[in-house]
Amino acid sequence: DVSQYRLTAHFGLALVIFIALMWVGLQQLSPRAIGTTSSKRGLQLLCLIVFTALSGGFVAGLDAGYAFNTFPLMDGQLIPDGLYDFDPTWLAPFEDHMTVQWDHRWLAKLTFVMVLVFWWQARKWNLTSDQRVATHLVLATACLQVGLGISTLLTVIWLPLGVAHQAGAVVLVGATTYCAYKLRSV
């Protein structure tokens, strides 16, 4: 067992280091100097993905995934009874099993919708073939991550799927970092 706070802080720091290393590596391979509106949108999407991944750290740290193993409903409801029913209420997103899992689910749904919106908008942008491939990569990894997340939940956290879901978060962060970088102008 580990504190959900320490686990999430450790994971968050690892993601920040991973993003920074990837960005520096990409700059060495193909320098791109000027940010664009599309690269700004890519960075905003990256922030949302990292935030969602961090919420998953609280789920893992609390072992909250072992409860409410149905999808799309939780405990047979869209908004389950007892949500945010924790004392004090402001700690519910960090310490209440139901609330932590509910928050991660809804952040994941929002993130997936935003990936779809990003990909859909990118179709209208004047992109190079490399940039277009990068946007497709973000969509593909997001679809994989959603599938892994739902499968992990429905199997009551079968360990190989749980590990794949956590690794999938890193892959999605990497794909989105690559895309945001590629969307910068030369």
Short mmCIF file of N, CA and C in Angstrom, two decimals:
data_model
loop_
_atom_site.label_atom_id
_atom_site.label_comp_id
_atom_site.label_asym_id
_atom_site.label_seq_id
_atom_site.Cartn_x
_atom_site.Cartn_y
_atom_site.Cartn_z
N ASP A 1 0.84 -1.19 0.00
CA ASP A 1 0.00 0.00 0.00
C ASP A 1 0.87 1.25 0.00
N VAL A 2 0.38 2.26 -0.65
CA VAL A 2 1.09 3.53 -0.72
C VAL A 2 0.06 4.64 -0.66
N SER A 3 0.46 5.77 -0.15
CA SER A 3 -0.41 6.93 -0.10
C SER A 3 -0.79 7.34 -1.53
N GLN A 4 -2.08 7.58 -1.74
CA GLN A 4 -2.53 8.02 -3.06
C GLN A 4 -1.91 9.37 -3.44
N TYR A 5 -1.60 10.18 -2.43
CA TYR A 5 -0.97 11.47 -2.69
C TYR A 5 0.46 11.29 -3.19
N ARG A 6 1.22 10.41 -2.52
CA ARG A 6 2.60 10.16 -2.93
C ARG A 6 2.65 9.47 -4.29
N LEU A 7 1.75 8.51 -4.51
CA LEU A 7 1.71 7.80 -5.79
C LEU A 7 1.43 8.78 -6.93
N THR A 8 0.45 9.65 -6.75
CA THR A 8 0.07 10.60 -7.79
C THR A 8 1.17 11.64 -8.00
N ALA A 9 1.79 12.10 -6.93
CA ALA A 9 2.90 13.05 -7.07
C ALA A 9 4.06 12.40 -7.83
N HIS A 10 4.37 11.16 -7.51
CA HIS A 10 5.44 10.43 -8.18
C HIS A 10 5.13 10.26 -9.66
N PHE A 11 3.91 9.87 -9.96
CA PHE A 11 3.48 9.68 -11.35
C PHE A 11 3.49 11.02 -12.09
N GLY A 12 3.01 12.07 -11.44
CA GLY A 12 2.98 13.39 -12.07
C GLY A 12 4.37 13.89 -12.40
N LEU A 13 5.30 13.73 -11.47
CA LEU A 13 6.67 14.15 -11.72
C LEU A 13 7.28 13.33 -12.85
N ALA A 14 7.00 12.04 -12.87
CA ALA A 14 7.49 11.19 -13.96
C ALA A 14 6.96 11.66 -15.31
N LEU A 15 5.68 12.05 -15.36
CA LEU A 15 5.10 12.55 -16.62
C LEU A 15 5.74 13.86 -17.04
N VAL A 16 5.98 14.76 -16.10
CA VAL A 16 6.62 16.03 -16.43
C VAL A 16 8.03 15.79 -16.98
N ILE A 17 8.78 14.91 -16.35
CA ILE A 17 10.12 14.59 -16.83
C ILE A 17 10.06 13.94 -18.22
N PHE A 18 9.11 13.02 -18.40
CA PHE A 18 8.93 12.35 -19.69
C PHE A 18 8.62 13.36 -20.79
N ILE A 19 7.69 14.28 -20.52
CA ILE A 19 7.31 15.29 -21.51
C ILE A 19 8.51 16.18 -21.84
N ALA A 20 9.23 16.62 -20.81
CA ALA A 20 10.39 17.49 -21.03
C ALA A 20 11.47 16.78 -21.85
N LEU A 21 11.76 15.53 -21.51
CA LEU A 21 12.77 14.78 -22.26
C LEU A 21 12.34 14.58 -23.71
N MET A 22 11.06 14.27 -23.89
CA MET A 22 10.56 14.08 -25.25
C MET A 22 10.66 15.38 -26.06
N TRP A 23 10.27 16.48 -25.43
CA TRP A 23 10.29 17.78 -26.12
C TRP A 23 11.72 18.15 -26.53
N VAL A 24 12.67 17.99 -25.60
CA VAL A 24 14.07 18.31 -25.90
C VAL A 24 14.59 17.38 -27.00
N GLY A 25 14.26 16.11 -26.92
CA GLY A 25 14.67 15.18 -27.95
C GLY A 25 14.11 15.54 -29.31
N LEU A 26 12.84 15.93 -29.35
CA LEU A 26 12.23 16.33 -30.61
C LEU A 26 12.88 17.59 -31.16
N GLN A 27 13.25 18.52 -30.28
CA GLN A 27 13.94 19.74 -30.73
C GLN A 27 15.29 19.41 -31.36
N GLN A 28 15.94 18.40 -30.85
CA GLN A 28 17.24 18.01 -31.41
C GLN A 28 17.07 17.36 -32.78
N LEU A 29 15.99 16.61 -32.95
CA LEU A 29 15.76 15.90 -34.22
C LEU A 29 15.22 16.81 -35.30
N SER A 30 14.28 17.68 -34.95
CA SER A 30 13.69 18.58 -35.96
C SER A 30 13.28 19.88 -35.27
N PRO A 31 14.18 20.85 -35.27
CA PRO A 31 13.88 22.12 -34.59
C PRO A 31 12.65 22.81 -35.18
N ARG A 32 11.79 23.26 -34.30
CA ARG A 32 10.60 24.02 -34.70
C ARG A 32 10.49 25.19 -33.73
N ALA A 33 10.48 26.39 -34.27
CA ALA A 33 10.63 27.56 -33.41
C ALA A 33 9.32 28.22 -33.02
N ILE A 34 8.35 28.25 -33.88
CA ILE A 34 7.20 29.11 -33.67
C ILE A 34 5.96 28.30 -33.29
N GLY A 35 5.37 28.68 -32.19
CA GLY A 35 4.11 28.06 -31.79
C GLY A 35 2.98 28.57 -32.67
N THR A 36 2.00 27.72 -32.89
CA THR A 36 0.84 28.10 -33.70
C THR A 36 -0.42 27.88 -32.88
N THR A 37 -1.55 28.32 -33.42
CA THR A 37 -2.81 28.09 -32.73
C THR A 37 -3.06 26.60 -32.57
N SER A 38 -2.73 25.84 -33.59
CA SER A 38 -2.95 24.39 -33.50
C SER A 38 -2.02 23.76 -32.46
N SER A 39 -0.79 24.24 -32.34
CA SER A 39 0.11 23.67 -31.33
C SER A 39 -0.37 24.07 -29.93
N LYS A 40 -0.94 25.26 -29.80
CA LYS A 40 -1.50 25.68 -28.51
C LYS A 40 -2.65 24.76 -28.12
N ARG A 41 -3.48 24.42 -29.08
CA ARG A 41 -4.59 23.48 -28.80
C ARG A 41 -4.06 22.11 -28.41
N GLY A 42 -2.97 21.69 -29.06
CA GLY A 42 -2.34 20.43 -28.71
C GLY A 42 -1.81 20.44 -27.29
N LEU A 43 -1.21 21.55 -26.87
CA LEU A 43 -0.70 21.67 -25.50
C LEU A 43 -1.84 21.71 -24.48
N GLN A 44 -2.95 22.36 -24.83
CA GLN A 44 -4.11 22.37 -23.94
C GLN A 44 -4.67 20.95 -23.77
N LEU A 45 -4.73 20.22 -24.86
CA LEU A 45 -5.19 18.84 -24.80
C LEU A 45 -4.23 18.01 -23.95
N LEU A 46 -2.94 18.23 -24.10
CA LEU A 46 -1.94 17.53 -23.30
C LEU A 46 -2.16 17.79 -21.81
N CYS A 47 -2.44 19.02 -21.44
CA CYS A 47 -2.70 19.35 -20.02
C CYS A 47 -3.91 18.58 -19.50
N LEU A 48 -4.97 18.50 -20.31
CA LEU A 48 -6.17 17.76 -19.89
C LEU A 48 -5.85 16.28 -19.74
N ILE A 49 -5.08 15.73 -20.64
CA ILE A 49 -4.71 14.31 -20.58
C ILE A 49 -3.88 14.03 -19.33
N VAL A 50 -2.93 14.90 -19.03
CA VAL A 50 -2.11 14.72 -17.83
C VAL A 50 -2.98 14.82 -16.58
N PHE A 51 -3.89 15.77 -16.53
CA PHE A 51 -4.79 15.92 -15.39
C PHE A 51 -5.64 14.66 -15.20
N THR A 52 -6.13 14.11 -16.29
CA THR A 52 -6.93 12.89 -16.22
C THR A 52 -6.07 11.72 -15.74
N ALA A 53 -4.85 11.63 -16.23
CA ALA A 53 -3.94 10.56 -15.78
C ALA A 53 -3.65 10.70 -14.29
N LEU A 54 -3.48 11.91 -13.82
CA LEU A 54 -3.24 12.12 -12.39
C LEU A 54 -4.44 11.70 -11.55
N SER A 55 -5.64 11.93 -12.08
CA SER A 55 -6.83 11.46 -11.34
C SER A 55 -6.83 9.94 -11.27
N GLY A 56 -6.27 9.30 -12.27
CA GLY A 56 -6.12 7.84 -12.24
C GLY A 56 -5.15 7.39 -11.17
N GLY A 57 -4.18 8.24 -10.84
CA GLY A 57 -3.26 7.93 -9.75
C GLY A 57 -3.98 7.82 -8.42
N PHE A 58 -5.00 8.65 -8.23
CA PHE A 58 -5.79 8.55 -6.99
C PHE A 58 -6.62 7.27 -6.98
N VAL A 59 -7.14 6.88 -8.14
CA VAL A 59 -7.88 5.62 -8.24
C VAL A 59 -6.96 4.46 -7.87
N ALA A 60 -5.77 4.44 -8.45
CA ALA A 60 -4.82 3.35 -8.17
C ALA A 60 -4.36 3.37 -6.72
N GLY A 61 -4.07 4.54 -6.20
CA GLY A 61 -3.57 4.65 -4.84
C GLY A 61 -4.58 4.21 -3.78
N LEU A 62 -5.85 4.43 -4.08
CA LEU A 62 -6.91 4.03 -3.14
C LEU A 62 -7.46 2.63 -3.44
N ASP A 63 -6.99 2.00 -4.50
CA ASP A 63 -7.58 0.74 -4.97
C ASP A 63 -9.07 0.91 -5.23
N ALA A 64 -9.44 2.09 -5.70
CA ALA A 64 -10.85 2.42 -5.93
C ALA A 64 -11.43 1.67 -7.12
N GLY A 65 -10.59 1.13 -7.99
CA GLY A 65 -11.09 0.40 -9.15
C GLY A 65 -11.69 -0.96 -8.82
N TYR A 66 -11.48 -1.43 -7.58
CA TYR A 66 -12.04 -2.72 -7.19
C TYR A 66 -13.52 -2.63 -6.86
N ALA A 67 -14.06 -1.45 -6.77
CA ALA A 67 -15.49 -1.26 -6.51
C ALA A 67 -16.14 -0.66 -7.76
N PHE A 68 -17.43 -0.85 -7.88
CA PHE A 68 -18.22 -0.25 -8.97
C PHE A 68 -17.70 -0.70 -10.34
N ASN A 69 -17.66 -2.01 -10.54
CA ASN A 69 -17.08 -2.57 -11.76
C ASN A 69 -18.10 -2.78 -12.87
N THR A 70 -18.87 -1.74 -13.12
CA THR A 70 -19.79 -1.74 -14.25
C THR A 70 -19.53 -0.50 -15.08
N PHE A 71 -19.93 -0.56 -16.33
CA PHE A 71 -19.77 0.59 -17.21
C PHE A 71 -20.91 0.57 -18.20
N PRO A 72 -21.54 1.69 -18.51
CA PRO A 72 -21.16 3.05 -18.18
C PRO A 72 -21.70 3.55 -16.83
N LEU A 73 -22.61 2.80 -16.22
CA LEU A 73 -23.17 3.24 -14.95
C LEU A 73 -22.30 2.80 -13.78
N MET A 74 -22.41 3.54 -12.69
CA MET A 74 -21.74 3.18 -11.45
C MET A 74 -22.82 2.86 -10.44
N ASP A 75 -22.76 1.65 -9.89
CA ASP A 75 -23.76 1.23 -8.92
C ASP A 75 -25.17 1.35 -9.50
N GLY A 76 -25.28 1.12 -10.82
CA GLY A 76 -26.56 1.16 -11.51
C GLY A 76 -27.09 2.56 -11.77
N GLN A 77 -26.27 3.58 -11.55
CA GLN A 77 -26.73 4.96 -11.71
C GLN A 77 -25.69 5.79 -12.45
N LEU A 78 -26.18 6.82 -13.14
CA LEU A 78 -25.27 7.76 -13.79
C LEU A 78 -24.54 8.59 -12.73
N ILE A 79 -25.29 9.05 -11.74
CA ILE A 79 -24.72 9.78 -10.60
C ILE A 79 -25.09 8.97 -9.36
N PRO A 80 -24.17 8.17 -8.85
CA PRO A 80 -24.51 7.24 -7.76
C PRO A 80 -24.80 7.95 -6.44
N ASP A 81 -25.68 7.33 -5.67
CA ASP A 81 -25.97 7.83 -4.32
C ASP A 81 -24.69 7.76 -3.49
N GLY A 82 -24.45 8.77 -2.70
CA GLY A 82 -23.27 8.79 -1.85
C GLY A 82 -22.08 9.51 -2.45
N LEU A 83 -22.24 10.02 -3.68
CA LEU A 83 -21.17 10.75 -4.33
C LEU A 83 -20.87 12.03 -3.54
N TYR A 84 -19.64 12.28 -3.26
CA TYR A 84 -19.18 13.43 -2.47
C TYR A 84 -19.73 13.41 -1.05
N ASP A 85 -20.18 12.24 -0.61
CA ASP A 85 -20.69 12.09 0.75
C ASP A 85 -19.53 11.67 1.65
N PHE A 86 -18.69 12.61 1.96
CA PHE A 86 -17.47 12.36 2.69
C PHE A 86 -17.25 13.55 3.61
N ASP A 87 -16.68 13.31 4.75
CA ASP A 87 -16.48 14.41 5.69
C ASP A 87 -14.99 14.62 5.92
N PRO A 88 -14.42 15.73 5.58
CA PRO A 88 -15.02 16.90 4.95
C PRO A 88 -15.19 16.69 3.44
N THR A 89 -16.18 17.35 2.87
CA THR A 89 -16.55 17.17 1.47
C THR A 89 -15.39 17.51 0.53
N TRP A 90 -14.61 18.51 0.88
CA TRP A 90 -13.54 18.93 -0.02
C TRP A 90 -12.45 17.87 -0.20
N LEU A 91 -12.41 16.89 0.69
CA LEU A 91 -11.44 15.79 0.55
C LEU A 91 -11.98 14.63 -0.29
N ALA A 92 -13.27 14.66 -0.60
CA ALA A 92 -13.88 13.55 -1.35
C ALA A 92 -13.15 13.24 -2.67
N PRO A 93 -12.74 14.24 -3.47
CA PRO A 93 -12.05 13.92 -4.73
C PRO A 93 -10.68 13.26 -4.54
N PHE A 94 -10.20 13.23 -3.31
CA PHE A 94 -8.87 12.68 -3.05
C PHE A 94 -8.89 11.44 -2.16
N GLU A 95 -9.99 11.24 -1.40
CA GLU A 95 -9.98 10.16 -0.42
C GLU A 95 -11.21 9.26 -0.43
N ASP A 96 -12.27 9.64 -1.09
CA ASP A 96 -13.48 8.82 -1.14
C ASP A 96 -13.44 7.94 -2.39
N HIS A 97 -13.49 6.62 -2.18
CA HIS A 97 -13.37 5.67 -3.30
C HIS A 97 -14.36 5.94 -4.42
N MET A 98 -15.61 6.14 -4.07
CA MET A 98 -16.63 6.36 -5.09
C MET A 98 -16.36 7.65 -5.86
N THR A 99 -16.09 8.72 -5.15
CA THR A 99 -15.89 10.02 -5.78
C THR A 99 -14.64 10.02 -6.65
N VAL A 100 -13.58 9.42 -6.16
CA VAL A 100 -12.33 9.35 -6.93
C VAL A 100 -12.56 8.61 -8.24
N GLN A 101 -13.25 7.48 -8.18
CA GLN A 101 -13.48 6.72 -9.40
C GLN A 101 -14.43 7.47 -10.33
N TRP A 102 -15.48 8.08 -9.77
CA TRP A 102 -16.45 8.83 -10.58
C TRP A 102 -15.74 9.99 -11.29
N ASP A 103 -14.90 10.72 -10.55
CA ASP A 103 -14.17 11.83 -11.15
C ASP A 103 -13.28 11.36 -12.29
N HIS A 104 -12.57 10.25 -12.09
CA HIS A 104 -11.68 9.74 -13.14
C HIS A 104 -12.48 9.32 -14.37
N ARG A 105 -13.60 8.66 -14.15
CA ARG A 105 -14.44 8.25 -15.28
C ARG A 105 -14.89 9.45 -16.10
N TRP A 106 -15.37 10.48 -15.42
CA TRP A 106 -15.90 11.64 -16.14
C TRP A 106 -14.79 12.47 -16.76
N LEU A 107 -13.67 12.56 -16.11
CA LEU A 107 -12.53 13.23 -16.75
C LEU A 107 -12.09 12.46 -17.99
N ALA A 108 -12.10 11.13 -17.91
CA ALA A 108 -11.73 10.31 -19.07
C ALA A 108 -12.71 10.52 -20.22
N LYS A 109 -13.99 10.57 -19.90
CA LYS A 109 -15.00 10.81 -20.95
C LYS A 109 -14.80 12.19 -21.58
N LEU A 110 -14.60 13.21 -20.75
CA LEU A 110 -14.36 14.56 -21.25
C LEU A 110 -13.10 14.59 -22.12
N THR A 111 -12.05 13.94 -21.65
CA THR A 111 -10.79 13.91 -22.39
C THR A 111 -10.99 13.24 -23.74
N PHE A 112 -11.71 12.13 -23.76
CA PHE A 112 -11.93 11.44 -25.03
C PHE A 112 -12.73 12.31 -25.99
N VAL A 113 -13.74 12.99 -25.50
CA VAL A 113 -14.53 13.89 -26.35
C VAL A 113 -13.64 15.02 -26.88
N MET A 114 -12.77 15.56 -26.03
CA MET A 114 -11.88 16.63 -26.47
C MET A 114 -10.85 16.13 -27.49
N VAL A 115 -10.42 14.89 -27.36
CA VAL A 115 -9.53 14.31 -28.38
C VAL A 115 -10.28 14.22 -29.71
N LEU A 116 -11.53 13.78 -29.66
CA LEU A 116 -12.33 13.70 -30.89
C LEU A 116 -12.52 15.07 -31.52
N VAL A 117 -12.82 16.07 -30.70
CA VAL A 117 -12.98 17.45 -31.20
C VAL A 117 -11.68 17.95 -31.81
N PHE A 118 -10.57 17.73 -31.10
CA PHE A 118 -9.25 18.14 -31.59
C PHE A 118 -8.97 17.49 -32.94
N TRP A 119 -9.19 16.18 -33.04
CA TRP A 119 -8.94 15.46 -34.28
C TRP A 119 -9.85 15.97 -35.40
N TRP A 120 -11.12 16.20 -35.08
CA TRP A 120 -12.08 16.68 -36.07
C TRP A 120 -11.68 18.06 -36.59
N GLN A 121 -11.30 18.96 -35.68
CA GLN A 121 -10.87 20.30 -36.08
C GLN A 121 -9.59 20.23 -36.90
N ALA A 122 -8.69 19.33 -36.54
CA ALA A 122 -7.40 19.22 -37.24
C ALA A 122 -7.59 18.84 -38.70
N ARG A 123 -8.69 18.19 -39.01
CA ARG A 123 -8.96 17.82 -40.40
C ARG A 123 -9.10 19.06 -41.28
N LYS A 124 -9.50 20.18 -40.67
CA LYS A 124 -9.73 21.42 -41.42
C LYS A 124 -8.47 22.29 -41.51
N TRP A 125 -7.45 21.95 -40.71
CA TRP A 125 -6.23 22.75 -40.71
C TRP A 125 -5.35 22.36 -41.89
N ASN A 126 -4.54 23.29 -42.33
CA ASN A 126 -3.60 23.05 -43.43
C ASN A 126 -2.35 22.39 -42.84
N LEU A 127 -2.36 21.06 -42.75
CA LEU A 127 -1.29 20.32 -42.10
C LEU A 127 -0.45 19.56 -43.11
N THR A 128 0.80 19.35 -42.74
CA THR A 128 1.66 18.49 -43.54
C THR A 128 1.26 17.03 -43.26
N SER A 129 1.80 16.13 -44.03
CA SER A 129 1.46 14.71 -43.82
C SER A 129 1.94 14.24 -42.44
N ASP A 130 3.13 14.70 -41.99
CA ASP A 130 3.63 14.34 -40.66
C ASP A 130 2.71 14.84 -39.56
N GLN A 131 2.24 16.06 -39.70
CA GLN A 131 1.34 16.64 -38.71
C GLN A 131 0.01 15.89 -38.68
N ARG A 132 -0.49 15.53 -39.85
CA ARG A 132 -1.75 14.80 -39.93
C ARG A 132 -1.61 13.41 -39.27
N VAL A 133 -0.50 12.75 -39.53
CA VAL A 133 -0.23 11.46 -38.90
C VAL A 133 -0.19 11.61 -37.38
N ALA A 134 0.40 12.69 -36.90
CA ALA A 134 0.48 12.94 -35.46
C ALA A 134 -0.92 13.08 -34.85
N THR A 135 -1.83 13.76 -35.54
CA THR A 135 -3.20 13.90 -35.00
C THR A 135 -3.92 12.55 -35.00
N HIS A 136 -3.68 11.75 -36.02
CA HIS A 136 -4.28 10.41 -36.06
C HIS A 136 -3.72 9.54 -34.94
N LEU A 137 -2.44 9.71 -34.65
CA LEU A 137 -1.80 8.95 -33.57
C LEU A 137 -2.45 9.26 -32.22
N VAL A 138 -2.74 10.52 -31.98
CA VAL A 138 -3.41 10.91 -30.73
C VAL A 138 -4.78 10.23 -30.64
N LEU A 139 -5.54 10.27 -31.72
CA LEU A 139 -6.86 9.63 -31.72
C LEU A 139 -6.75 8.13 -31.48
N ALA A 140 -5.82 7.48 -32.16
CA ALA A 140 -5.66 6.03 -32.02
C ALA A 140 -5.26 5.64 -30.60
N THR A 141 -4.32 6.38 -30.01
CA THR A 141 -3.90 6.04 -28.65
C THR A 141 -5.00 6.35 -27.64
N ALA A 142 -5.79 7.38 -27.88
CA ALA A 142 -6.91 7.68 -26.98
C ALA A 142 -7.96 6.56 -27.04
N CYS A 143 -8.24 6.06 -28.24
CA CYS A 143 -9.19 4.95 -28.37
C CYS A 143 -8.68 3.71 -27.64
N LEU A 144 -7.40 3.43 -27.81
CA LEU A 144 -6.79 2.29 -27.12
C LEU A 144 -6.89 2.47 -25.61
N GLN A 145 -6.60 3.67 -25.12
CA GLN A 145 -6.62 3.93 -23.69
C GLN A 145 -8.03 3.79 -23.10
N VAL A 146 -9.02 4.26 -23.81
CA VAL A 146 -10.41 4.12 -23.34
C VAL A 146 -10.78 2.64 -23.28
N GLY A 147 -10.42 1.91 -24.31
CA GLY A 147 -10.69 0.46 -24.32
C GLY A 147 -10.00 -0.26 -23.18
N LEU A 148 -8.76 0.10 -22.92
CA LEU A 148 -8.03 -0.51 -21.80
C LEU A 148 -8.66 -0.15 -20.46
N GLY A 149 -9.08 1.11 -20.32
CA GLY A 149 -9.69 1.55 -19.06
C GLY A 149 -10.98 0.81 -18.76
N ILE A 150 -11.85 0.71 -19.75
CA ILE A 150 -13.13 0.02 -19.56
C ILE A 150 -12.89 -1.47 -19.30
N SER A 151 -11.98 -2.07 -20.06
CA SER A 151 -11.67 -3.49 -19.87
C SER A 151 -11.09 -3.75 -18.49
N THR A 152 -10.22 -2.87 -18.03
CA THR A 152 -9.63 -3.01 -16.70
C THR A 152 -10.72 -2.97 -15.64
N LEU A 153 -11.63 -2.04 -15.77
CA LEU A 153 -12.72 -1.90 -14.80
C LEU A 153 -13.62 -3.14 -14.80
N LEU A 154 -14.02 -3.59 -15.99
CA LEU A 154 -14.96 -4.71 -16.08
C LEU A 154 -14.36 -6.04 -15.62
N THR A 155 -13.03 -6.16 -15.67
CA THR A 155 -12.38 -7.41 -15.22
C THR A 155 -11.97 -7.32 -13.74
N VAL A 156 -12.45 -6.31 -13.06
CA VAL A 156 -12.13 -6.07 -11.65
C VAL A 156 -10.61 -6.00 -11.47
N ILE A 157 -10.00 -5.20 -12.32
CA ILE A 157 -8.57 -4.90 -12.29
C ILE A 157 -7.71 -6.16 -12.46
N TRP A 158 -7.92 -6.84 -13.59
CA TRP A 158 -7.02 -7.92 -13.95
C TRP A 158 -5.65 -7.27 -14.15
N LEU A 159 -4.65 -7.72 -13.44
CA LEU A 159 -3.36 -7.05 -13.36
C LEU A 159 -2.74 -6.70 -14.71
N PRO A 160 -2.67 -7.63 -15.68
CA PRO A 160 -2.08 -7.24 -16.97
C PRO A 160 -2.82 -6.08 -17.64
N LEU A 161 -4.14 -6.05 -17.52
CA LEU A 161 -4.88 -4.93 -18.10
C LEU A 161 -4.65 -3.65 -17.31
N GLY A 162 -4.58 -3.75 -15.99
CA GLY A 162 -4.32 -2.57 -15.17
C GLY A 162 -2.97 -1.95 -15.51
N VAL A 163 -1.96 -2.79 -15.66
CA VAL A 163 -0.63 -2.30 -16.02
C VAL A 163 -0.66 -1.70 -17.43
N ALA A 164 -1.35 -2.35 -18.35
CA ALA A 164 -1.46 -1.83 -19.71
C ALA A 164 -2.18 -0.49 -19.73
N HIS A 165 -3.20 -0.34 -18.88
CA HIS A 165 -3.93 0.93 -18.81
C HIS A 165 -3.01 2.04 -18.28
N GLN A 166 -2.21 1.74 -17.28
CA GLN A 166 -1.28 2.75 -16.76
C GLN A 166 -0.21 3.09 -17.79
N ALA A 167 0.30 2.09 -18.48
CA ALA A 167 1.28 2.33 -19.54
C ALA A 167 0.64 3.09 -20.70
N GLY A 168 -0.63 2.78 -20.96
CA GLY A 168 -1.37 3.47 -22.02
C GLY A 168 -1.48 4.96 -21.76
N ALA A 169 -1.57 5.34 -20.49
CA ALA A 169 -1.62 6.77 -20.16
C ALA A 169 -0.32 7.45 -20.59
N VAL A 170 0.80 6.77 -20.35
CA VAL A 170 2.11 7.33 -20.74
C VAL A 170 2.22 7.40 -22.26
N VAL A 171 1.73 6.38 -22.94
CA VAL A 171 1.77 6.37 -24.41
C VAL A 171 0.91 7.51 -24.96
N LEU A 172 -0.27 7.72 -24.38
CA LEU A 172 -1.14 8.81 -24.82
C LEU A 172 -0.49 10.17 -24.56
N VAL A 173 0.15 10.33 -23.42
CA VAL A 173 0.87 11.57 -23.12
C VAL A 173 1.99 11.76 -24.15
N GLY A 174 2.71 10.70 -24.45
CA GLY A 174 3.79 10.79 -25.44
C GLY A 174 3.28 11.15 -26.83
N ALA A 175 2.20 10.51 -27.25
CA ALA A 175 1.63 10.80 -28.57
C ALA A 175 1.15 12.24 -28.66
N THR A 176 0.55 12.73 -27.59
CA THR A 176 0.03 14.10 -27.60
C THR A 176 1.17 15.11 -27.53
N THR A 177 2.22 14.79 -26.80
CA THR A 177 3.41 15.65 -26.77
C THR A 177 4.02 15.74 -28.18
N TYR A 178 4.15 14.59 -28.81
CA TYR A 178 4.68 14.54 -30.18
C TYR A 178 3.81 15.38 -31.12
N CYS A 179 2.51 15.23 -31.00
CA CYS A 179 1.59 15.97 -31.87
C CYS A 179 1.69 17.47 -31.62
N ALA A 180 1.67 17.88 -30.36
CA ALA A 180 1.76 19.32 -30.05
C ALA A 180 3.07 19.90 -30.59
N TYR A 181 4.14 19.13 -30.49
CA TYR A 181 5.42 19.59 -31.01
C TYR A 181 5.38 19.69 -32.54
N LYS A 182 4.87 18.67 -33.17
CA LYS A 182 4.82 18.63 -34.64
C LYS A 182 3.95 19.75 -35.21
N LEU A 183 2.97 20.20 -34.46
CA LEU A 183 2.08 21.25 -34.94
C LEU A 183 2.72 22.65 -34.90
N ARG A 184 3.90 22.75 -34.32
CA ARG A 184 4.62 24.01 -34.33
C ARG A 184 5.18 24.28 -35.73
N SER A 185 5.33 25.53 -36.08
CA SER A 185 5.87 25.89 -37.42
C SER A 185 7.37 25.81 -37.43
N VAL A 186 7.91 25.59 -38.62
CA VAL A 186 9.37 25.54 -38.79
C VAL A 186 9.88 26.96 -38.93
#
